[in-house]
Coordinates of C-alpha atoms in Angstrom, one line a residue:
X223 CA -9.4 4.9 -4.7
X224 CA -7.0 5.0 -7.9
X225 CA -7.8 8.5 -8.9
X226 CA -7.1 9.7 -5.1
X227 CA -3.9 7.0 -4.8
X228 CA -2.5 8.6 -8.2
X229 CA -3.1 12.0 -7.4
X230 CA -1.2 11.4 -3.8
X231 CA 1.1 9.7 -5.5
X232 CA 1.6 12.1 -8.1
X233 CA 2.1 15.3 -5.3
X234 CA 4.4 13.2 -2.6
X235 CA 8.1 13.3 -3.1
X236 CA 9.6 10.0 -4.1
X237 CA 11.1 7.4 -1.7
X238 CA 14.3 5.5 -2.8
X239 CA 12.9 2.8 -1.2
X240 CA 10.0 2.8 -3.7
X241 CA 11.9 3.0 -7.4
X242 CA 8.2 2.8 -9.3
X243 CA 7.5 6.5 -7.4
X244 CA 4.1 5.2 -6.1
X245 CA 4.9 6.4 -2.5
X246 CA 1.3 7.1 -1.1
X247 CA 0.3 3.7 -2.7
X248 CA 3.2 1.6 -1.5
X249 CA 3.3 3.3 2.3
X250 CA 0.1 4.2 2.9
X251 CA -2.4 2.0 0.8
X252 CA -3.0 -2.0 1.6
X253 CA -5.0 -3.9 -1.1
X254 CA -6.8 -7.5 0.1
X255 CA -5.3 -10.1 -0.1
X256 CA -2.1 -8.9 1.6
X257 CA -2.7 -9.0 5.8
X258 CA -3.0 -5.6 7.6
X259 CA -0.3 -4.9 9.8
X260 CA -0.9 -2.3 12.0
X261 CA 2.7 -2.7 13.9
X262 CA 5.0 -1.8 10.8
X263 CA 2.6 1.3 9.9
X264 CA 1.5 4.2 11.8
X265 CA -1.6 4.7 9.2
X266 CA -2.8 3.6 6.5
X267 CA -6.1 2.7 4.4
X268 CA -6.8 -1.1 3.9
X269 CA -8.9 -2.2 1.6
X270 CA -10.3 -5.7 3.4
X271 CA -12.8 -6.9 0.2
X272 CA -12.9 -6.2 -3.5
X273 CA -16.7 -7.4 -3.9
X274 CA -18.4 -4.9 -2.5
X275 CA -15.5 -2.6 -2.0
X276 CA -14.9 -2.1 1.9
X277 CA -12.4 0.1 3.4
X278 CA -10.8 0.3 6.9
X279 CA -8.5 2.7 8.3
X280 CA -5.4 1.6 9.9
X281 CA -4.4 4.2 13.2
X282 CA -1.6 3.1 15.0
X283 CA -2.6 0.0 16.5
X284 CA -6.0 0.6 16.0
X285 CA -8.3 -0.5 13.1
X286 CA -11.1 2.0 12.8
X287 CA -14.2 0.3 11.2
X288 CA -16.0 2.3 8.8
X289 CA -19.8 1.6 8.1
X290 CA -20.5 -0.3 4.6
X291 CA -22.4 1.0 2.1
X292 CA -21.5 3.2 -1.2
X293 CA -20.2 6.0 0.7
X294 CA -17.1 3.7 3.0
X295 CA -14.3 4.8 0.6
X296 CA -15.6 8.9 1.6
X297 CA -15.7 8.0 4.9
X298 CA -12.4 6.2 5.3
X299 CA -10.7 9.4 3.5
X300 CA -12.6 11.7 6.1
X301 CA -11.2 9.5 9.0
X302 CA -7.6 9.4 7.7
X303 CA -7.7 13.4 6.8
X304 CA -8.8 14.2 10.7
X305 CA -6.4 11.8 11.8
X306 CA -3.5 13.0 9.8
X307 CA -4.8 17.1 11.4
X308 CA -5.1 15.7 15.0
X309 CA -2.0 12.9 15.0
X310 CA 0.6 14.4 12.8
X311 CA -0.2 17.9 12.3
X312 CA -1.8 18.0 9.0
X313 CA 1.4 16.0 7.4
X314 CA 1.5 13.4 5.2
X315 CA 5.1 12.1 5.3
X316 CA 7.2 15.0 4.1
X317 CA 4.0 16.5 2.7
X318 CA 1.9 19.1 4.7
X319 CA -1.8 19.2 3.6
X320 CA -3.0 22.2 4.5
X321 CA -2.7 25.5 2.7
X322 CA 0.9 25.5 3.0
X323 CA 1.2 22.2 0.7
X324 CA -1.4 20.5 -1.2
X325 CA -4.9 22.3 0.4
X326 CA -7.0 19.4 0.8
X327 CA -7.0 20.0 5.0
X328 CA -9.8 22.1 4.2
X329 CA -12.4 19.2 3.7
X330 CA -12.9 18.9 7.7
X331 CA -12.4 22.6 8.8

């Protein structure tokens, strides 16, 4: 999850309201032991255990279960990217991620 946090992070336009410039970690990434809130975010990965990993995605008010196993982080980035395409047309904040912006739409085409 760090390599794919850093390279969002890395490709997303700073927030003021995030001085460190970690935007897609700080808006859009919550790391056990902090408390998923799905009220103050409209998405968002969540990361409920450290040992074994386990991630959950974070739609609206909904928190989408993803199965265990070695492959929960791939999933959990599947279900966010085809959430993102059919929710928010393919944006990412400011960000569009499609062919016009970063190109990583084409994943789930």
């Amino acid at each position: 999850m760090h390599c794919i946090a850093t390279y969002l992070d890395s490709h997303l336009p700073r927030n003021p309201m995030y001085p460190e410039g970690r935007t897609f970690t700080t808006q859009y990434f919550i790391q056990t032991p902090v408390k998923a809130d799905t009220k103050k975010r409209e998405y968002a990965v969540y990361q409920s255990s450290i040992h074994p990993p386990h991630y959950k995605l974070l739609a609206g008010e909904e928190v989408w279960e993803v199965s265990k196993g070695r492959n929960n982080l791939f999933h959990t980035l599947i279900l966010l990217l085809y959430h993102l395409r059919e929710e928010h047309h393919g944006m990412l904040g400011p960000v569009h991620l499609g062919p016009t912006g970063l190109n990583i739409m084409w994943i789930i085409s």
